[in-house]
Amino acid sequence: MLTAFRGLCGATGVALLLISALLISGCGYGEALEDAADTENRQASDEAQPDIATEETMYDDGDRDAEAEVDEDDADETLFDAAELAGVSKEEFIKGLDTQMKKLDRQIEDMEARSDQIRDDVQRRWETTINSLREERAELKEEYKDLKDANEDLWEDFRATVMASWNKTRVALEKAENDFERYMKQE
């Protein structure tokens, strides 16, 4: 059955199926993330070495050194989306969001570093696209700060707002990635 499911939905579907099964069986979110990340790592064992996050991408107030190295074993956004439905704790939710924001920052930095590959005739459109993504990212960061500052009784009220902001940011990222590929110089 797992092979048939993989054929229909790919690696992301398998990871989501794994998380669902683990959550139903009583396994915690952290264990589900580890198991799903292991599955994805086996499928993508040839990926690049971990990137080092820049100072601007750190979110812990003052504890930048402890968070400096970003782990490539992080699960993808579908795992984070599953967390919304799993009734996770505030700390687990923040940890998942932190992971996704760092991944987002790496993707933005990668596109910016390769922006010299964009054709001259569409450079202005590309700048508009990437600026829109940066604005969505800034809004997400503000929502993130509000969530971190929320007390234990009210944090779930902020979760829906953060998830809406995350989804808008993810859509902006997908648009930027698509535009980037379309605007690249033909060589």
Short mmCIF file of N, CA and C in Angstrom, two decimals:
data_model
loop_
_atom_site.label_atom_id
_atom_site.label_comp_id
_atom_site.label_asym_id
_atom_site.label_seq_id
_atom_site.Cartn_x
_atom_site.Cartn_y
_atom_site.Cartn_z
N MET A 1 0.82 -1.19 0.00
CA MET A 1 0.00 0.00 0.00
C MET A 1 0.87 1.26 0.00
N LEU A 2 1.97 1.23 0.76
CA LEU A 2 2.86 2.39 0.83
C LEU A 2 3.44 2.70 -0.55
N THR A 3 3.78 1.67 -1.32
CA THR A 3 4.32 1.89 -2.66
C THR A 3 3.27 2.53 -3.57
N ALA A 4 2.04 2.06 -3.47
CA ALA A 4 0.97 2.65 -4.28
C ALA A 4 0.74 4.10 -3.89
N PHE A 5 0.78 4.38 -2.59
CA PHE A 5 0.58 5.75 -2.13
C PHE A 5 1.72 6.63 -2.61
N ARG A 6 2.96 6.11 -2.56
CA ARG A 6 4.11 6.88 -3.03
C ARG A 6 3.96 7.21 -4.50
N GLY A 7 3.48 6.25 -5.28
CA GLY A 7 3.28 6.49 -6.71
C GLY A 7 2.27 7.59 -6.96
N LEU A 8 1.25 7.67 -6.12
CA LEU A 8 0.22 8.68 -6.31
C LEU A 8 0.66 10.06 -5.83
N CYS A 9 1.35 10.11 -4.72
CA CYS A 9 1.59 11.41 -4.08
C CYS A 9 3.06 11.78 -3.92
N GLY A 10 3.99 10.91 -4.20
CA GLY A 10 5.39 11.22 -4.08
C GLY A 10 5.88 11.20 -2.64
N ALA A 11 7.09 11.71 -2.44
CA ALA A 11 7.74 11.67 -1.14
C ALA A 11 6.97 12.45 -0.09
N THR A 12 6.40 13.58 -0.47
CA THR A 12 5.65 14.38 0.49
C THR A 12 4.44 13.62 0.99
N GLY A 13 3.76 12.92 0.11
CA GLY A 13 2.60 12.12 0.52
C GLY A 13 2.99 11.02 1.48
N VAL A 14 4.14 10.39 1.22
CA VAL A 14 4.61 9.32 2.11
C VAL A 14 4.92 9.90 3.48
N ALA A 15 5.60 11.05 3.51
CA ALA A 15 5.93 11.68 4.78
C ALA A 15 4.67 12.06 5.54
N LEU A 16 3.68 12.59 4.85
CA LEU A 16 2.42 12.97 5.49
C LEU A 16 1.69 11.74 6.01
N LEU A 17 1.71 10.65 5.25
CA LEU A 17 1.09 9.40 5.68
C LEU A 17 1.79 8.88 6.93
N LEU A 18 3.12 8.96 6.95
CA LEU A 18 3.88 8.52 8.12
C LEU A 18 3.51 9.32 9.35
N ILE A 19 3.44 10.64 9.21
CA ILE A 19 3.08 11.49 10.35
C ILE A 19 1.69 11.16 10.85
N SER A 20 0.76 11.02 9.94
CA SER A 20 -0.62 10.70 10.34
C SER A 20 -0.66 9.40 11.13
N ALA A 21 0.04 8.39 10.64
CA ALA A 21 0.05 7.10 11.33
C ALA A 21 0.68 7.22 12.71
N LEU A 22 1.76 7.98 12.81
CA LEU A 22 2.42 8.14 14.09
C LEU A 22 1.56 8.91 15.08
N LEU A 23 0.90 9.95 14.58
CA LEU A 23 0.04 10.74 15.47
C LEU A 23 -1.15 9.92 15.95
N ILE A 24 -1.72 9.14 15.07
CA ILE A 24 -2.86 8.30 15.45
C ILE A 24 -2.43 7.26 16.47
N SER A 25 -1.22 6.74 16.32
CA SER A 25 -0.75 5.71 17.24
C SER A 25 -0.27 6.28 18.57
N GLY A 26 -0.33 7.59 18.74
CA GLY A 26 0.03 8.20 20.01
C GLY A 26 1.45 8.71 20.07
N CYS A 27 2.15 8.63 19.00
CA CYS A 27 3.52 9.11 18.94
C CYS A 27 3.50 10.64 18.97
N GLY A 28 4.45 11.28 19.65
CA GLY A 28 4.49 12.73 19.74
C GLY A 28 4.89 13.39 18.45
N TYR A 29 4.67 14.69 18.35
CA TYR A 29 4.99 15.45 17.15
C TYR A 29 6.48 15.41 16.86
N GLY A 30 7.30 15.54 17.91
CA GLY A 30 8.75 15.52 17.72
C GLY A 30 9.21 14.21 17.10
N GLU A 31 8.69 13.09 17.60
CA GLU A 31 9.03 11.79 17.05
C GLU A 31 8.53 11.66 15.62
N ALA A 32 7.34 12.19 15.35
CA ALA A 32 6.79 12.14 14.00
C ALA A 32 7.67 12.92 13.03
N LEU A 33 8.14 14.09 13.46
CA LEU A 33 9.03 14.88 12.61
C LEU A 33 10.32 14.12 12.32
N GLU A 34 10.90 13.49 13.36
CA GLU A 34 12.13 12.75 13.17
C GLU A 34 11.93 11.60 12.19
N ASP A 35 10.87 10.84 12.36
CA ASP A 35 10.61 9.71 11.47
C ASP A 35 10.37 10.17 10.03
N ALA A 36 9.61 11.24 9.87
CA ALA A 36 9.34 11.75 8.53
C ALA A 36 10.61 12.31 7.90
N ALA A 37 11.42 13.00 8.71
CA ALA A 37 12.68 13.54 8.19
C ALA A 37 13.61 12.41 7.77
N ASP A 38 13.65 11.31 8.55
CA ASP A 38 14.46 10.15 8.18
C ASP A 38 14.01 9.60 6.83
N THR A 39 12.70 9.50 6.63
CA THR A 39 12.16 9.00 5.37
C THR A 39 12.58 9.90 4.22
N GLU A 40 12.43 11.20 4.40
CA GLU A 40 12.80 12.14 3.35
C GLU A 40 14.31 12.12 3.10
N ASN A 41 15.11 11.93 4.17
CA ASN A 41 16.56 11.88 4.00
C ASN A 41 16.99 10.67 3.19
N ARG A 42 16.35 9.53 3.41
CA ARG A 42 16.69 8.35 2.63
C ARG A 42 16.37 8.58 1.16
N GLN A 43 15.32 9.34 0.88
CA GLN A 43 14.92 9.58 -0.50
C GLN A 43 15.76 10.66 -1.15
N ALA A 44 16.39 11.49 -0.37
CA ALA A 44 17.18 12.60 -0.92
C ALA A 44 18.56 12.62 -0.29
N SER A 45 19.25 11.50 -0.27
CA SER A 45 20.53 11.39 0.43
C SER A 45 21.65 12.17 -0.24
N ASP A 46 21.47 12.60 -1.46
CA ASP A 46 22.52 13.31 -2.16
C ASP A 46 22.40 14.82 -2.07
N GLU A 47 21.61 15.33 -1.12
CA GLU A 47 21.44 16.78 -1.01
C GLU A 47 22.71 17.42 -0.46
N ALA A 48 22.81 18.73 -0.60
CA ALA A 48 23.98 19.49 -0.18
C ALA A 48 24.17 19.47 1.32
N GLN A 49 25.37 19.88 1.74
CA GLN A 49 25.69 19.98 3.16
C GLN A 49 24.88 21.11 3.80
N PRO A 50 24.72 21.09 5.14
CA PRO A 50 23.94 22.14 5.80
C PRO A 50 24.51 23.53 5.54
N ASP A 51 23.62 24.49 5.39
CA ASP A 51 24.00 25.89 5.24
C ASP A 51 24.15 26.50 6.63
N ILE A 52 24.90 27.58 6.70
CA ILE A 52 25.01 28.31 7.95
C ILE A 52 24.10 29.53 7.83
N ALA A 53 23.23 29.70 8.81
CA ALA A 53 22.29 30.83 8.78
C ALA A 53 23.05 32.11 9.08
N THR A 54 22.58 33.21 8.52
CA THR A 54 23.20 34.50 8.79
C THR A 54 22.62 35.09 10.06
N GLU A 55 23.26 36.12 10.54
CA GLU A 55 22.80 36.76 11.77
C GLU A 55 21.37 37.26 11.64
N GLU A 56 20.98 37.73 10.45
CA GLU A 56 19.63 38.25 10.25
C GLU A 56 18.57 37.16 10.34
N THR A 57 18.95 35.90 10.16
CA THR A 57 17.95 34.83 10.16
C THR A 57 17.75 34.21 11.53
N MET A 58 18.44 34.68 12.53
CA MET A 58 18.28 34.12 13.87
C MET A 58 17.10 34.77 14.58
N TYR A 59 16.39 33.99 15.35
CA TYR A 59 15.16 34.49 15.95
C TYR A 59 15.18 34.47 17.46
N ASP A 60 16.05 33.70 18.09
CA ASP A 60 16.11 33.70 19.54
C ASP A 60 16.75 34.99 19.98
N ASP A 61 16.12 35.66 20.92
CA ASP A 61 16.60 36.94 21.40
C ASP A 61 17.96 36.78 22.06
N GLY A 62 19.02 37.16 21.36
CA GLY A 62 20.34 37.16 21.93
C GLY A 62 21.09 35.84 21.83
N ASP A 63 20.47 34.72 21.66
CA ASP A 63 21.14 33.43 21.63
C ASP A 63 21.42 33.01 20.19
N ARG A 64 22.21 33.81 19.50
CA ARG A 64 22.44 33.59 18.08
C ARG A 64 23.39 32.41 17.85
N ASP A 65 24.37 32.22 18.72
CA ASP A 65 25.35 31.15 18.49
C ASP A 65 24.72 29.77 18.56
N ALA A 66 23.80 29.56 19.48
CA ALA A 66 23.18 28.25 19.65
C ALA A 66 22.35 27.86 18.44
N GLU A 67 21.83 28.84 17.71
CA GLU A 67 20.97 28.57 16.57
C GLU A 67 21.67 28.76 15.23
N ALA A 68 22.99 28.97 15.25
CA ALA A 68 23.69 29.36 14.03
C ALA A 68 23.69 28.31 12.94
N GLU A 69 23.78 27.03 13.30
CA GLU A 69 23.82 26.02 12.26
C GLU A 69 22.43 25.52 11.94
N VAL A 70 22.09 25.51 10.68
CA VAL A 70 20.77 25.07 10.23
C VAL A 70 20.89 23.64 9.75
N ASP A 71 20.02 22.77 10.23
CA ASP A 71 20.06 21.36 9.90
C ASP A 71 19.25 21.08 8.65
N GLU A 72 19.86 20.48 7.65
CA GLU A 72 19.16 20.16 6.40
C GLU A 72 18.17 19.02 6.57
N ASP A 73 18.20 18.34 7.72
CA ASP A 73 17.27 17.24 7.96
C ASP A 73 15.88 17.73 8.31
N ASP A 74 15.69 19.05 8.33
CA ASP A 74 14.38 19.60 8.70
C ASP A 74 13.30 19.12 7.75
N ALA A 75 12.14 18.85 8.30
CA ALA A 75 11.01 18.39 7.49
C ALA A 75 10.48 19.55 6.66
N ASP A 76 9.76 19.24 5.59
CA ASP A 76 9.24 20.29 4.72
C ASP A 76 7.95 20.88 5.28
N GLU A 77 7.42 21.88 4.55
CA GLU A 77 6.26 22.62 5.06
C GLU A 77 5.02 21.77 5.26
N THR A 78 4.88 20.65 4.57
CA THR A 78 3.70 19.81 4.79
C THR A 78 3.73 19.23 6.19
N LEU A 79 4.91 18.99 6.72
CA LEU A 79 5.00 18.49 8.08
C LEU A 79 4.59 19.58 9.05
N PHE A 80 5.00 20.82 8.76
CA PHE A 80 4.63 21.93 9.62
C PHE A 80 3.12 22.15 9.57
N ASP A 81 2.53 22.03 8.38
CA ASP A 81 1.09 22.18 8.26
C ASP A 81 0.36 21.11 9.05
N ALA A 82 0.89 19.90 9.07
CA ALA A 82 0.26 18.82 9.84
C ALA A 82 0.28 19.15 11.33
N ALA A 83 1.27 19.92 11.77
CA ALA A 83 1.36 20.29 13.19
C ALA A 83 0.17 21.12 13.62
N GLU A 84 -0.36 21.92 12.71
CA GLU A 84 -1.51 22.76 13.05
C GLU A 84 -2.69 21.90 13.49
N LEU A 85 -2.83 20.75 12.90
CA LEU A 85 -3.96 19.88 13.18
C LEU A 85 -3.70 18.93 14.34
N ALA A 86 -2.47 18.81 14.77
CA ALA A 86 -2.10 17.79 15.73
C ALA A 86 -2.24 18.23 17.18
N GLY A 87 -2.60 19.46 17.45
CA GLY A 87 -2.73 19.93 18.83
C GLY A 87 -1.40 19.97 19.56
N VAL A 88 -0.38 20.46 18.91
CA VAL A 88 0.95 20.50 19.51
C VAL A 88 1.05 21.64 20.52
N SER A 89 2.08 21.57 21.34
CA SER A 89 2.31 22.62 22.33
C SER A 89 2.85 23.88 21.65
N LYS A 90 2.82 24.96 22.39
CA LYS A 90 3.34 26.23 21.87
C LYS A 90 4.81 26.08 21.49
N GLU A 91 5.60 25.42 22.34
CA GLU A 91 7.02 25.26 22.08
C GLU A 91 7.26 24.46 20.80
N GLU A 92 6.51 23.39 20.61
CA GLU A 92 6.67 22.58 19.41
C GLU A 92 6.26 23.36 18.16
N PHE A 93 5.19 24.12 18.28
CA PHE A 93 4.71 24.92 17.15
C PHE A 93 5.76 25.97 16.78
N ILE A 94 6.31 26.65 17.79
CA ILE A 94 7.33 27.67 17.55
C ILE A 94 8.57 27.04 16.93
N LYS A 95 8.95 25.86 17.42
CA LYS A 95 10.11 25.17 16.86
C LYS A 95 9.88 24.84 15.38
N GLY A 96 8.68 24.36 15.04
CA GLY A 96 8.37 24.06 13.65
C GLY A 96 8.38 25.31 12.79
N LEU A 97 7.81 26.40 13.31
CA LEU A 97 7.79 27.66 12.57
C LEU A 97 9.20 28.19 12.39
N ASP A 98 9.99 28.10 13.44
CA ASP A 98 11.39 28.54 13.38
C ASP A 98 12.13 27.81 12.26
N THR A 99 11.95 26.51 12.21
CA THR A 99 12.58 25.69 11.18
C THR A 99 12.16 26.14 9.79
N GLN A 100 10.87 26.37 9.61
CA GLN A 100 10.37 26.77 8.29
C GLN A 100 10.83 28.16 7.91
N MET A 101 10.92 29.08 8.89
CA MET A 101 11.38 30.43 8.59
C MET A 101 12.85 30.41 8.18
N LYS A 102 13.65 29.57 8.82
CA LYS A 102 15.07 29.47 8.45
C LYS A 102 15.21 28.89 7.05
N LYS A 103 14.39 27.89 6.75
CA LYS A 103 14.41 27.30 5.40
C LYS A 103 14.00 28.35 4.37
N LEU A 104 12.98 29.13 4.67
CA LEU A 104 12.52 30.20 3.80
C LEU A 104 13.64 31.21 3.56
N ASP A 105 14.33 31.60 4.64
CA ASP A 105 15.42 32.56 4.50
C ASP A 105 16.53 32.02 3.60
N ARG A 106 16.85 30.74 3.74
CA ARG A 106 17.88 30.14 2.88
C ARG A 106 17.44 30.18 1.42
N GLN A 107 16.16 29.92 1.17
CA GLN A 107 15.66 29.93 -0.21
C GLN A 107 15.72 31.34 -0.79
N ILE A 108 15.34 32.33 0.00
CA ILE A 108 15.41 33.73 -0.46
C ILE A 108 16.86 34.12 -0.73
N GLU A 109 17.76 33.79 0.20
CA GLU A 109 19.17 34.12 0.03
C GLU A 109 19.74 33.46 -1.22
N ASP A 110 19.34 32.22 -1.48
CA ASP A 110 19.81 31.51 -2.67
C ASP A 110 19.36 32.22 -3.94
N MET A 111 18.09 32.60 -3.99
CA MET A 111 17.59 33.30 -5.19
C MET A 111 18.29 34.64 -5.36
N GLU A 112 18.50 35.37 -4.24
CA GLU A 112 19.17 36.66 -4.33
C GLU A 112 20.61 36.50 -4.79
N ALA A 113 21.28 35.46 -4.30
CA ALA A 113 22.68 35.23 -4.68
C ALA A 113 22.80 34.89 -6.17
N ARG A 114 21.78 34.29 -6.73
CA ARG A 114 21.80 33.91 -8.15
C ARG A 114 21.06 34.91 -9.03
N SER A 115 20.69 36.06 -8.50
CA SER A 115 19.89 37.01 -9.27
C SER A 115 20.63 37.58 -10.48
N ASP A 116 21.96 37.45 -10.50
CA ASP A 116 22.70 37.91 -11.68
C ASP A 116 22.42 37.03 -12.90
N GLN A 117 21.75 35.91 -12.69
CA GLN A 117 21.37 35.03 -13.79
C GLN A 117 20.06 35.46 -14.45
N ILE A 118 19.42 36.47 -13.88
CA ILE A 118 18.15 36.97 -14.41
C ILE A 118 18.43 37.83 -15.65
N ARG A 119 17.65 37.64 -16.67
CA ARG A 119 17.80 38.43 -17.90
C ARG A 119 17.58 39.92 -17.59
N ASP A 120 18.32 40.76 -18.26
CA ASP A 120 18.24 42.20 -18.05
C ASP A 120 16.85 42.76 -18.33
N ASP A 121 16.18 42.25 -19.34
CA ASP A 121 14.89 42.80 -19.74
C ASP A 121 13.77 42.53 -18.72
N VAL A 122 13.99 41.64 -17.79
CA VAL A 122 12.95 41.34 -16.79
C VAL A 122 13.44 41.59 -15.36
N GLN A 123 14.59 42.23 -15.25
CA GLN A 123 15.16 42.48 -13.92
C GLN A 123 14.22 43.28 -13.02
N ARG A 124 13.54 44.28 -13.56
CA ARG A 124 12.63 45.10 -12.76
C ARG A 124 11.46 44.27 -12.25
N ARG A 125 10.91 43.40 -13.09
CA ARG A 125 9.81 42.52 -12.65
C ARG A 125 10.29 41.57 -11.55
N TRP A 126 11.51 41.07 -11.70
CA TRP A 126 12.07 40.18 -10.68
C TRP A 126 12.21 40.92 -9.35
N GLU A 127 12.69 42.14 -9.39
CA GLU A 127 12.84 42.92 -8.16
C GLU A 127 11.49 43.13 -7.48
N THR A 128 10.44 43.36 -8.25
CA THR A 128 9.09 43.50 -7.69
C THR A 128 8.66 42.20 -7.01
N THR A 129 8.92 41.09 -7.66
CA THR A 129 8.55 39.79 -7.10
C THR A 129 9.29 39.52 -5.80
N ILE A 130 10.60 39.72 -5.79
CA ILE A 130 11.39 39.41 -4.59
C ILE A 130 11.07 40.38 -3.46
N ASN A 131 10.76 41.64 -3.81
CA ASN A 131 10.37 42.60 -2.77
C ASN A 131 9.03 42.21 -2.15
N SER A 132 8.13 41.71 -2.94
CA SER A 132 6.85 41.23 -2.41
C SER A 132 7.07 40.07 -1.44
N LEU A 133 7.97 39.18 -1.80
CA LEU A 133 8.30 38.06 -0.92
C LEU A 133 8.92 38.56 0.38
N ARG A 134 9.80 39.53 0.29
CA ARG A 134 10.42 40.10 1.51
C ARG A 134 9.37 40.74 2.41
N GLU A 135 8.38 41.42 1.82
CA GLU A 135 7.31 42.03 2.61
C GLU A 135 6.49 40.98 3.34
N GLU A 136 6.16 39.89 2.64
CA GLU A 136 5.42 38.80 3.29
C GLU A 136 6.25 38.19 4.41
N ARG A 137 7.55 38.06 4.18
CA ARG A 137 8.46 37.50 5.19
C ARG A 137 8.51 38.42 6.41
N ALA A 138 8.54 39.72 6.21
CA ALA A 138 8.56 40.66 7.32
C ALA A 138 7.27 40.58 8.13
N GLU A 139 6.14 40.45 7.45
CA GLU A 139 4.85 40.30 8.14
C GLU A 139 4.83 39.01 8.96
N LEU A 140 5.35 37.95 8.38
CA LEU A 140 5.42 36.68 9.10
C LEU A 140 6.28 36.80 10.35
N LYS A 141 7.39 37.52 10.24
CA LYS A 141 8.28 37.70 11.39
C LYS A 141 7.56 38.44 12.52
N GLU A 142 6.76 39.44 12.18
CA GLU A 142 5.99 40.17 13.20
C GLU A 142 4.97 39.24 13.88
N GLU A 143 4.29 38.43 13.08
CA GLU A 143 3.33 37.48 13.64
C GLU A 143 4.05 36.47 14.54
N TYR A 144 5.22 36.06 14.13
CA TYR A 144 6.04 35.13 14.91
C TYR A 144 6.38 35.73 16.27
N LYS A 145 6.80 36.99 16.27
CA LYS A 145 7.13 37.66 17.54
C LYS A 145 5.91 37.72 18.46
N ASP A 146 4.75 38.06 17.90
CA ASP A 146 3.52 38.11 18.70
C ASP A 146 3.21 36.75 19.30
N LEU A 147 3.38 35.71 18.51
CA LEU A 147 3.12 34.35 18.98
C LEU A 147 4.07 33.98 20.11
N LYS A 148 5.35 34.29 19.95
CA LYS A 148 6.33 33.97 20.99
C LYS A 148 6.03 34.70 22.29
N ASP A 149 5.54 35.94 22.18
CA ASP A 149 5.26 36.75 23.36
C ASP A 149 3.92 36.41 24.02
N ALA A 150 3.07 35.69 23.33
CA ALA A 150 1.73 35.37 23.85
C ALA A 150 1.85 34.42 25.04
N ASN A 151 0.98 34.63 26.04
CA ASN A 151 1.01 33.72 27.18
C ASN A 151 0.40 32.38 26.80
N GLU A 152 0.62 31.39 27.65
CA GLU A 152 0.19 30.02 27.35
C GLU A 152 -1.31 29.91 27.10
N ASP A 153 -2.11 30.74 27.75
CA ASP A 153 -3.56 30.64 27.60
C ASP A 153 -4.05 31.21 26.26
N LEU A 154 -3.30 32.13 25.68
CA LEU A 154 -3.77 32.82 24.47
C LEU A 154 -3.01 32.46 23.19
N TRP A 155 -1.96 31.68 23.30
CA TRP A 155 -1.12 31.46 22.13
C TRP A 155 -1.88 30.82 20.98
N GLU A 156 -2.85 29.98 21.27
CA GLU A 156 -3.60 29.32 20.19
C GLU A 156 -4.41 30.32 19.37
N ASP A 157 -4.78 31.44 20.00
CA ASP A 157 -5.49 32.49 19.25
C ASP A 157 -4.59 33.08 18.17
N PHE A 158 -3.29 33.12 18.44
CA PHE A 158 -2.34 33.67 17.48
C PHE A 158 -1.98 32.65 16.40
N ARG A 159 -2.16 31.38 16.69
CA ARG A 159 -1.74 30.33 15.76
C ARG A 159 -2.42 30.48 14.40
N ALA A 160 -3.72 30.74 14.38
CA ALA A 160 -4.43 30.87 13.11
C ALA A 160 -3.89 32.05 12.29
N THR A 161 -3.59 33.14 12.96
CA THR A 161 -3.03 34.31 12.27
C THR A 161 -1.65 33.99 11.70
N VAL A 162 -0.84 33.31 12.48
CA VAL A 162 0.50 32.93 12.03
C VAL A 162 0.40 31.98 10.84
N MET A 163 -0.50 31.02 10.92
CA MET A 163 -0.64 30.06 9.82
C MET A 163 -1.12 30.75 8.54
N ALA A 164 -2.02 31.72 8.68
CA ALA A 164 -2.48 32.47 7.50
C ALA A 164 -1.31 33.25 6.90
N SER A 165 -0.51 33.87 7.75
CA SER A 165 0.66 34.62 7.28
C SER A 165 1.68 33.67 6.65
N TRP A 166 1.88 32.51 7.25
CA TRP A 166 2.79 31.51 6.69
C TRP A 166 2.33 31.09 5.30
N ASN A 167 1.04 30.84 5.16
CA ASN A 167 0.51 30.41 3.86
C ASN A 167 0.68 31.49 2.80
N LYS A 168 0.44 32.76 3.16
CA LYS A 168 0.66 33.86 2.21
C LYS A 168 2.13 33.94 1.81
N THR A 169 3.00 33.76 2.78
CA THR A 169 4.44 33.81 2.50
C THR A 169 4.85 32.65 1.60
N ARG A 170 4.30 31.48 1.85
CA ARG A 170 4.62 30.31 1.04
C ARG A 170 4.16 30.52 -0.41
N VAL A 171 2.99 31.12 -0.59
CA VAL A 171 2.50 31.41 -1.95
C VAL A 171 3.44 32.41 -2.64
N ALA A 172 3.88 33.44 -1.90
CA ALA A 172 4.81 34.42 -2.46
C ALA A 172 6.14 33.75 -2.82
N LEU A 173 6.59 32.80 -2.01
CA LEU A 173 7.82 32.07 -2.31
C LEU A 173 7.66 31.25 -3.58
N GLU A 174 6.56 30.55 -3.70
CA GLU A 174 6.33 29.75 -4.90
C GLU A 174 6.30 30.62 -6.15
N LYS A 175 5.68 31.80 -6.05
CA LYS A 175 5.65 32.73 -7.18
C LYS A 175 7.07 33.19 -7.51
N ALA A 176 7.84 33.52 -6.48
CA ALA A 176 9.21 33.98 -6.71
C ALA A 176 10.05 32.88 -7.36
N GLU A 177 9.89 31.65 -6.87
CA GLU A 177 10.65 30.55 -7.46
C GLU A 177 10.27 30.33 -8.93
N ASN A 178 8.98 30.38 -9.22
CA ASN A 178 8.51 30.22 -10.60
C ASN A 178 9.01 31.35 -11.49
N ASP A 179 8.90 32.59 -10.99
CA ASP A 179 9.38 33.74 -11.75
C ASP A 179 10.88 33.64 -11.98
N PHE A 180 11.61 33.24 -10.94
CA PHE A 180 13.06 33.13 -11.06
C PHE A 180 13.43 32.19 -12.20
N GLU A 181 12.82 31.03 -12.22
CA GLU A 181 13.10 30.05 -13.28
C GLU A 181 12.73 30.60 -14.65
N ARG A 182 11.61 31.30 -14.73
CA ARG A 182 11.15 31.84 -16.00
C ARG A 182 12.04 32.99 -16.48
N TYR A 183 12.58 33.78 -15.54
CA TYR A 183 13.37 34.96 -15.90
C TYR A 183 14.85 34.66 -16.10
N MET A 184 15.28 33.44 -15.86
CA MET A 184 16.71 33.13 -15.99
C MET A 184 17.16 33.30 -17.43
N LYS A 185 18.42 33.69 -17.57
CA LYS A 185 19.02 33.88 -18.89
C LYS A 185 19.07 32.54 -19.61
N GLN A 186 18.74 32.58 -20.87
CA GLN A 186 18.85 31.38 -21.71
C GLN A 186 20.30 31.27 -22.17
N GLU A 187 20.94 30.19 -21.82
CA GLU A 187 22.36 30.05 -22.20
C GLU A 187 22.56 28.90 -23.12
#
